[in-house]
Coordinates of C-alpha atoms in Angstrom, one line a residue:
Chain A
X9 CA -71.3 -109.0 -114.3
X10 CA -69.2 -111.7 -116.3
X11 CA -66.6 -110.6 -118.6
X12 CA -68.6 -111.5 -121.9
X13 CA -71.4 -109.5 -120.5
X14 CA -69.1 -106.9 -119.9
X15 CA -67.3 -106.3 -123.3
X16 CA -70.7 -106.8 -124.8
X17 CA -72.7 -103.8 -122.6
X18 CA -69.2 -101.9 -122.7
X19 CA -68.1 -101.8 -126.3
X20 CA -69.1 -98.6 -127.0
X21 CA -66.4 -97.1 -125.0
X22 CA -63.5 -98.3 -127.4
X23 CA -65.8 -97.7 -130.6
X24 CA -66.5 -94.4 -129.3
X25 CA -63.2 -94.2 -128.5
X26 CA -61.6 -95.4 -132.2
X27 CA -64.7 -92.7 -133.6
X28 CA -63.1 -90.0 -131.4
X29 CA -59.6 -90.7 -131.9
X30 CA -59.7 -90.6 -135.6
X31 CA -61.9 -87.4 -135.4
X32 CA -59.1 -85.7 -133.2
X33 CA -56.1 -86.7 -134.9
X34 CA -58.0 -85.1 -138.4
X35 CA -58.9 -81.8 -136.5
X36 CA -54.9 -80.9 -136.1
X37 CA -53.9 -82.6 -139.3
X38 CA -52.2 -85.9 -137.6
X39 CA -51.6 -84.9 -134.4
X40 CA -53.2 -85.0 -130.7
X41 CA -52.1 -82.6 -127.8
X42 CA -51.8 -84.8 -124.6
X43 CA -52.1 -82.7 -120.9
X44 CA -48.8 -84.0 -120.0
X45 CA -46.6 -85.0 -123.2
X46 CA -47.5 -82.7 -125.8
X47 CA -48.2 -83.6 -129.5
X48 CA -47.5 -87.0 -130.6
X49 CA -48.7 -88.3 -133.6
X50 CA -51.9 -90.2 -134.5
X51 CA -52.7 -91.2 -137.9
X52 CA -55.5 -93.6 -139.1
X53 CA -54.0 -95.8 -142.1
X54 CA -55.3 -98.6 -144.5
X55 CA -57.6 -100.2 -142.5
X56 CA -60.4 -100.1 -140.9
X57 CA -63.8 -102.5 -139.8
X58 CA -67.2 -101.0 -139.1
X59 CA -70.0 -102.7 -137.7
X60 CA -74.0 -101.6 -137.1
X61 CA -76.6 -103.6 -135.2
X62 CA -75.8 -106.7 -132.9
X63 CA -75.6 -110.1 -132.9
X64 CA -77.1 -112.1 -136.2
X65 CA -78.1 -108.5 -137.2
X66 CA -75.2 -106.8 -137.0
X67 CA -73.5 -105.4 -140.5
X68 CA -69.6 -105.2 -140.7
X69 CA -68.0 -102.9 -143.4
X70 CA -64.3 -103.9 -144.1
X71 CA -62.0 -101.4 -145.6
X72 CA -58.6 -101.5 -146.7
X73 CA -56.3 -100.6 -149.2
X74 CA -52.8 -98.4 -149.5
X75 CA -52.7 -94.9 -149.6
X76 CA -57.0 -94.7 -148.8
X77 CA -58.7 -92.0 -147.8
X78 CA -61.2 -94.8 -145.9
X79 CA -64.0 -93.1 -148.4
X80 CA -65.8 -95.6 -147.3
X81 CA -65.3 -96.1 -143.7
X82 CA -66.2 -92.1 -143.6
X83 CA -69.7 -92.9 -145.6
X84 CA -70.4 -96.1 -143.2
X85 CA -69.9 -93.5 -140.1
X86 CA -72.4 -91.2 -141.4
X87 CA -74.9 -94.5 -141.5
X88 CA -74.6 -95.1 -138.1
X89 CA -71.9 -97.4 -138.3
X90 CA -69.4 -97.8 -135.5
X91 CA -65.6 -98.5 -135.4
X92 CA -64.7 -101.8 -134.5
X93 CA -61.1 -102.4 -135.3
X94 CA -58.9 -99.9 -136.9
X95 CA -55.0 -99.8 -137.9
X96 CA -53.5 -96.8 -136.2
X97 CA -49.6 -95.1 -135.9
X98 CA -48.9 -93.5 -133.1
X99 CA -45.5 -91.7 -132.5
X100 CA -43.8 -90.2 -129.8
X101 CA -40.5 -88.7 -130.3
X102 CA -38.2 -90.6 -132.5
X103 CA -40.5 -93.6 -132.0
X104 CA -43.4 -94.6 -134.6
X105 CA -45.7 -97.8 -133.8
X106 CA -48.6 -99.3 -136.0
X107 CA -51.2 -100.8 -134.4
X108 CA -54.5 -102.3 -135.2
X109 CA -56.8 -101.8 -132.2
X110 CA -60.1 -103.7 -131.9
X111 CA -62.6 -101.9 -130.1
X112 CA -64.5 -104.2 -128.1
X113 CA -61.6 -106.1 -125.9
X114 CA -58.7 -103.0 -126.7
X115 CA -56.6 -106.2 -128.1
X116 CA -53.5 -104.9 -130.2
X117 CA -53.1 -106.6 -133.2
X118 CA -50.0 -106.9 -135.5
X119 CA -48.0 -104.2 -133.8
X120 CA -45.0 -102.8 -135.5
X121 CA -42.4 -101.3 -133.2
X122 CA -40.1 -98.7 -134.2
X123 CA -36.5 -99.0 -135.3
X124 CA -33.6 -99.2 -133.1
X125 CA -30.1 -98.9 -132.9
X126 CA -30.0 -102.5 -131.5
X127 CA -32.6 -104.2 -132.8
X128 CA -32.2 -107.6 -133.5
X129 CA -34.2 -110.8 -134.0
X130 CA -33.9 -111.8 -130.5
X131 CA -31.1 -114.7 -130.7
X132 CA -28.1 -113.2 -129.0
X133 CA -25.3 -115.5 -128.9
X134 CA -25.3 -115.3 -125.0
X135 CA -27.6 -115.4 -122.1
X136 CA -27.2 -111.4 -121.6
X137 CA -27.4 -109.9 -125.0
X138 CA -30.7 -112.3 -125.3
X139 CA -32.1 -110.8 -122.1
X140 CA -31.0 -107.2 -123.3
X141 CA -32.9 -108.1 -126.5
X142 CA -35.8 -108.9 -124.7
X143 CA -36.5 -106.1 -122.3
X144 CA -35.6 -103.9 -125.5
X145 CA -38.6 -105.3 -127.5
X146 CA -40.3 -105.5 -124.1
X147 CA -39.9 -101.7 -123.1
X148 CA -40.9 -101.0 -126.5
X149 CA -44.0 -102.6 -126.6
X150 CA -45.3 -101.0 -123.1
X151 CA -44.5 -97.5 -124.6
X152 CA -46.9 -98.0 -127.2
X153 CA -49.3 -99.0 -124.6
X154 CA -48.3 -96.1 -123.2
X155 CA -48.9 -93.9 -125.8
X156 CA -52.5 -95.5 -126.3
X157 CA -53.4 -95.5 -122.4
X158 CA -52.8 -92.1 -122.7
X159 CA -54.7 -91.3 -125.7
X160 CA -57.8 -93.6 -124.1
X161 CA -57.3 -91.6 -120.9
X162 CA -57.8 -88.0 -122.4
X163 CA -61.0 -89.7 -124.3
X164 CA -62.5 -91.1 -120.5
X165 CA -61.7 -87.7 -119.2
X166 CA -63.4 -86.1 -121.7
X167 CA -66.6 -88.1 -122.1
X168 CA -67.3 -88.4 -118.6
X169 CA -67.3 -84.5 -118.2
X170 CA -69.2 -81.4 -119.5
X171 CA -67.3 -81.2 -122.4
X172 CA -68.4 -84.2 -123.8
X173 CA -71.7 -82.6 -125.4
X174 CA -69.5 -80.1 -127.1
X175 CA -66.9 -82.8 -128.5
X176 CA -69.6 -84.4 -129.9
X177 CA -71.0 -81.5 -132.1
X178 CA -67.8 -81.4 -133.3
X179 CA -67.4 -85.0 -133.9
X180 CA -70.5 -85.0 -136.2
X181 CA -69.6 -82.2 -137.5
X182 CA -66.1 -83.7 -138.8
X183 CA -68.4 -87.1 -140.0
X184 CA -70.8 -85.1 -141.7
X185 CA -67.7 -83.1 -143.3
X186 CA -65.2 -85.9 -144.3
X187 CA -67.9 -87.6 -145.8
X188 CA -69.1 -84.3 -148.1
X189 CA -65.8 -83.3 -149.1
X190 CA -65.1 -87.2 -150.4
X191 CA -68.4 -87.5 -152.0
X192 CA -67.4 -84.2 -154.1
Chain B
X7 CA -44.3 -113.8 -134.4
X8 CA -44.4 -112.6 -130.5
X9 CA -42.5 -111.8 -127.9
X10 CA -39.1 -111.9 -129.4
X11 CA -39.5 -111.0 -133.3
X12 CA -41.3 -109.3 -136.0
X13 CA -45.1 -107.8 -135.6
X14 CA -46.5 -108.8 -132.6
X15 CA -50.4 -109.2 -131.5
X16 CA -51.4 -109.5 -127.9
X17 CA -53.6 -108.7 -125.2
X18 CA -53.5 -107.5 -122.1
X19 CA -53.9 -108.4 -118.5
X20 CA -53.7 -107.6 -115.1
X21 CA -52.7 -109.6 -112.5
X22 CA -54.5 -110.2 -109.2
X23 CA -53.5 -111.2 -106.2
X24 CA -50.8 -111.9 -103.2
X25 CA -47.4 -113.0 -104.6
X26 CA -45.4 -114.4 -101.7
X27 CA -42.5 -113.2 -100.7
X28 CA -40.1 -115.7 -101.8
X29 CA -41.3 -115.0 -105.4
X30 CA -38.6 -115.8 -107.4
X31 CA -38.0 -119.6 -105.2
X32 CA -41.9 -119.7 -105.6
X33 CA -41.9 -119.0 -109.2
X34 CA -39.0 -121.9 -109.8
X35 CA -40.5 -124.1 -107.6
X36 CA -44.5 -123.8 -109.6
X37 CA -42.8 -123.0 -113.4
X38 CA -41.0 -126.8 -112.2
X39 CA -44.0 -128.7 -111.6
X40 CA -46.2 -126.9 -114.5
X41 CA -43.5 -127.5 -117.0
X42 CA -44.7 -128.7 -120.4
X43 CA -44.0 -132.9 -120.5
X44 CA -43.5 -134.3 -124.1
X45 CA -45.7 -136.7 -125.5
X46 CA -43.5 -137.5 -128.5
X47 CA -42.7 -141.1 -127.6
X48 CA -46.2 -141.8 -125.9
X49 CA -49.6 -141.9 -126.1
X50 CA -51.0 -139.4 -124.5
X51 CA -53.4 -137.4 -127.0
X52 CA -52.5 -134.0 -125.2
X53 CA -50.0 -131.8 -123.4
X54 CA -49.9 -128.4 -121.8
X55 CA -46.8 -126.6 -119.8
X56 CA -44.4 -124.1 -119.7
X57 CA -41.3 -124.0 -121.7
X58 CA -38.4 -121.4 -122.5
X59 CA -39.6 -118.3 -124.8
X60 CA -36.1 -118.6 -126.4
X61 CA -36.4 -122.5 -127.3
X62 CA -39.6 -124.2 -127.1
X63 CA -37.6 -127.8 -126.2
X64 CA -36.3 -126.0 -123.5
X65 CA -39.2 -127.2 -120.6
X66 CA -36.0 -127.3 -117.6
X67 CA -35.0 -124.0 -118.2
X68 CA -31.3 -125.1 -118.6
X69 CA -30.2 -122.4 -121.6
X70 CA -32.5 -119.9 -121.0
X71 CA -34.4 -117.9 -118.0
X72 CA -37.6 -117.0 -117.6
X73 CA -36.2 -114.3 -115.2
X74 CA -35.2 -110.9 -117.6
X75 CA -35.2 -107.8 -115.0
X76 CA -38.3 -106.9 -113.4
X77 CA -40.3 -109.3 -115.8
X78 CA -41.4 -113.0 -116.0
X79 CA -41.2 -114.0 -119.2
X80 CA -42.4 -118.1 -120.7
X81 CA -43.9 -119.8 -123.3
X82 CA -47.2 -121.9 -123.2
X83 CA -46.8 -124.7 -125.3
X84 CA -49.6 -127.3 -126.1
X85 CA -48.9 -130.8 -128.0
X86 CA -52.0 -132.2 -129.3
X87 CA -52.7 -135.4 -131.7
X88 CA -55.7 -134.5 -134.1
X89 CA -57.2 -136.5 -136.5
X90 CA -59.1 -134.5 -139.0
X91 CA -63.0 -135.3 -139.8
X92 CA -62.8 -136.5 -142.6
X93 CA -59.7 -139.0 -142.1
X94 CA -61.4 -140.7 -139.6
X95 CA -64.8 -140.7 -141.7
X96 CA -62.3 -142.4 -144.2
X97 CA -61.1 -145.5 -142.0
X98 CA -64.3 -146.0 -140.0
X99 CA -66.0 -146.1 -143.9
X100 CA -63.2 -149.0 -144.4
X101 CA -63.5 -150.8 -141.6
X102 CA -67.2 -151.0 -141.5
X103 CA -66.8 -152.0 -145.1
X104 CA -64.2 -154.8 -144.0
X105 CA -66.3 -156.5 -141.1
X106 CA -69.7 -156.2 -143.3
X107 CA -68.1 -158.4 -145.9
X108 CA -66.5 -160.8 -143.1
X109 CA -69.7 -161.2 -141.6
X110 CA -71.3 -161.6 -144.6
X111 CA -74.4 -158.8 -142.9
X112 CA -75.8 -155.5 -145.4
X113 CA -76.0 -153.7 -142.3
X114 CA -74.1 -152.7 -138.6
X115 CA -76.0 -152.0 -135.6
X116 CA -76.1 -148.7 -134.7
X117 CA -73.4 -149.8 -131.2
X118 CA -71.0 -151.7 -133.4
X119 CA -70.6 -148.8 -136.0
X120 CA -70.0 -146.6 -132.7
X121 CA -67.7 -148.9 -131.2
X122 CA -65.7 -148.9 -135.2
X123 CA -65.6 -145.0 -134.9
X124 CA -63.9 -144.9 -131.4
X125 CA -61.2 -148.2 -132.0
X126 CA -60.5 -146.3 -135.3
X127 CA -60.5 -143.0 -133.4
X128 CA -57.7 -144.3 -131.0
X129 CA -55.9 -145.8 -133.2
X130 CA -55.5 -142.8 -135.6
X131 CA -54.7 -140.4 -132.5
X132 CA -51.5 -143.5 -131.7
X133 CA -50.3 -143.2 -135.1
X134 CA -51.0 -139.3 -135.6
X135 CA -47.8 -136.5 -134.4
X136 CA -48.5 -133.9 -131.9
X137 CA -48.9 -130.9 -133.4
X138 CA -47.2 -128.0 -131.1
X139 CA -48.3 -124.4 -130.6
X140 CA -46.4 -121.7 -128.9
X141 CA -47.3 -118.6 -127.2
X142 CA -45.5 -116.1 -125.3
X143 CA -46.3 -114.1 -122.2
X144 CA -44.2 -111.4 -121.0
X145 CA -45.4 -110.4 -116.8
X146 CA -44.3 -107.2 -115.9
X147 CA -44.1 -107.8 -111.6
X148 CA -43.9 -103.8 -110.7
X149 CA -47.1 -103.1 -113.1
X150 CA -48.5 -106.5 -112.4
X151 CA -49.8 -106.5 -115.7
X152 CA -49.6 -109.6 -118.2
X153 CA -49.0 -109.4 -122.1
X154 CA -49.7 -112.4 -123.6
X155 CA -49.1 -112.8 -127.1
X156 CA -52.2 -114.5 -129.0
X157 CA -55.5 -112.5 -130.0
X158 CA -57.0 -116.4 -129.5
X159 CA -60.1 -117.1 -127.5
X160 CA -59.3 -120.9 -126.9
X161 CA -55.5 -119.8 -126.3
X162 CA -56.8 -117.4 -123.6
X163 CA -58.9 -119.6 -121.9
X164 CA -56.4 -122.6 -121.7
X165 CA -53.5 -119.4 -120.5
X166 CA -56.0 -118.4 -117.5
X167 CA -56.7 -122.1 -116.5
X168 CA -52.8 -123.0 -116.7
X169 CA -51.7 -119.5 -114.8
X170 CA -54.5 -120.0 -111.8
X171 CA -52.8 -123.4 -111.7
X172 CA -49.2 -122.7 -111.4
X173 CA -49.1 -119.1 -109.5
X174 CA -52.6 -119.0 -107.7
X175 CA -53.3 -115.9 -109.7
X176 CA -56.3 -114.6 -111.7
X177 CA -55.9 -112.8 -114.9
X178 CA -58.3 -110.0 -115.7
X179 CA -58.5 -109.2 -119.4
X180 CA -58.0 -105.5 -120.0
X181 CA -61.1 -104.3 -122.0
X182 CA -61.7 -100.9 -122.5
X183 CA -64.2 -100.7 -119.3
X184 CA -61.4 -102.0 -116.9
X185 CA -58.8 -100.1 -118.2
X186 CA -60.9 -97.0 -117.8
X187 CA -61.3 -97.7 -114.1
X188 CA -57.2 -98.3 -113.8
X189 CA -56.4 -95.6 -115.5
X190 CA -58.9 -92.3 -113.5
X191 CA -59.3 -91.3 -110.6
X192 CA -62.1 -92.2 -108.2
X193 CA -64.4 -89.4 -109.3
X194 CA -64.2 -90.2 -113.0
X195 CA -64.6 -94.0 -112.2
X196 CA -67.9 -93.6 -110.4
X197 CA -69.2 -91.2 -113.5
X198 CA -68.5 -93.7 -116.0
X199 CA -71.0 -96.4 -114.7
X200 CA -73.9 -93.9 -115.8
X201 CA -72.6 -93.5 -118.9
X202 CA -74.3 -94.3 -121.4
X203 CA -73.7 -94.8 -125.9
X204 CA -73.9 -91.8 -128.0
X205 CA -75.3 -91.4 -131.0
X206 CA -72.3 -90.3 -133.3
X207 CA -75.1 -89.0 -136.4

């Protein structure tokens, strides 16, 4: 199968994905326990696009804003919509990241990397401190791909077992829920 | 914003096949011959090569490597004279004008107007600047996975054309399906081609 055919049959896995993420990171109040690193933090922020149907059909819901509670991302899940690009910080440790993640090709979008001691804006007056400034930014960027490969990697092991149809109770439960409590 | 500074956006790729095993003389040898060629001073409508991530004037690599540890890192630049729509609407509007009144006619045949349009076309592209873009790409050689750093579609197309090129390799976008099948083991790979979307209400 060609790779357009692919992301096309295969988008569901990252929009089930994004639904599942931000369902887990609400159930322990900003945080996900991963097998081998503990809890790190996952918190949905500002943004967020939904999309129901495909093709010409297809509807896309676009929410933003500071400080949101998505109260409308959270009603467009209960319609059947799906997560198609949301803006996520993940943290590990002493180091945060923001990331938007699109669901259908798992591109990162407008990633913020955490603060360091030697950050800089990657014109060191010499050959060395440039390449030190480089694999800096460049280690930094693979752990937040770490961070999210892990976080995808728990999802796959848990939709492709038996405890996938008991996730999913609870992950309509939480839609059904969020969306109540807002509505109030 | 990429590689070196600010909010970065990117996507992912892994790299597949055989390097050889003089890499690094390989790599300096193909980054050579796929270097990016300026077009400032001729008339070539279009450009495509590699230059240095730190300086994108830098196409021999003379300041700056594209060596940093276990990592190949370079810049795709393209130079491209455009002429907008409606500029050359404009011209080929004058010039049709121009030779209707010197050949005292009310109207052009449909192959004259054409030829207008293309002599106007070429000379607009001679008189227009290349207009450069940038983009970074960061190869990790131990991972031999690929971040290159541009959401684009065209960018992405004209990056796996110009890699194939120099290095003989093929980039695989990492979508969610592929990355699923890097990232489990054997038995949860073959469950996940049954899988199938859930209803989430």
């Amino acid at each position: 199968m060609d790779l357009v055919d692919l992301i096309e049959e295969k988008r569901f896995l990252g929009q089930e994905f994004l639904a599942w993420l931000w369902f887990k990171s609400e159930e322990r109040g900003g945080s996900i326990e991963l097998p081998e690193r503990g809890d790190i933090l996952v918190a949905f922020e500002k943004h967020m696009l939904l999309e129901y149907g495909e093709g010409p059909e297809s509807e896309k819901l676009i929410c933003r804003g500071l400080q949101t509670e998505l109260r409308e991302a959270r009603t467009g899940l209960t319609l059947g919509k799906k997560p198609e690009q949301a803006r996520v910080k993940v943290g590990s440790g002493d180091y945060e990241f923001s990331i938007t993640l699109t669901a259908a090709t798992m591109e990162f979008r407008s990633v913020r990397l955490p603060k360091t001691a030697g950050a800089g804006d990657g014109d060191g007056d010499d050959p060395e401190s440039f390449e030190g400034q480089v694999l800096e930014r460049i280690s930094l960027f693979e752990e937040g791909i770490e961070l999210v490969n892990e976080l995808f990697r728990l999802f796959i092991s848990i939709r492709t077992s038996g405890d996938w149809s008991d996730e999913l109770v609870k992950l309509r439960a939480w839609i059904y829920t969020s969306a109540d409590q807002l509505a109030r | 914003m990429g590689l070196l500074s600010g909010t970065a956006s990117f996507t992912r790729f892994m790299v597949e096949g055989e390097v050889p095993e003089d890499f690094w003389d390989f790599v300096a040898r193909r980054v050579a011959e796929h270097s990016f060629q300026d077009i400032d001073d001729t008339i070539d409508e279009y450009s495509i090569g590699w230059v240095s991530v730190a300086d994108m004037f830098d196409s021999d690599f003379a300041f700056s490597s594209y060596a940093a540890g276990d990592y190949v890192i370079l810049s795709m630049r393209i130079d491209e004279r455009k002429v907008s729509s409606a500029v050359l609407k404009k011209f080929t509007a004058k010039e049709e004008a121009r030779i209707r009144q010197e050949q005292e006619v009310q109207r052009l045949s449909r192959n004259v107007r054409l030829e207008i349009k293309e002599r106007i076309r070429a000379e607009l592209v001679r008189k227009s600047p290349p207009i450069p873009a940038v983009y970074d790409l960061c190869w990790n050689l131990s991972s031999n996975t690929l971040l290159f750093f541009s959401n684009s579609r065209k960018a992405i197309a004209l990056l796996e054309d110009l890699f194939k090129e120099t290095f003989e390799l093929s980039l695989i976008m990492q979508i969610p399906w592929n990355t699923a099948l890097q990232l489990t083991d054997q038995a949860t790979a073959e469950k996940l081609g049954d899988l199938q979307p859930a209803l989430l209400i």
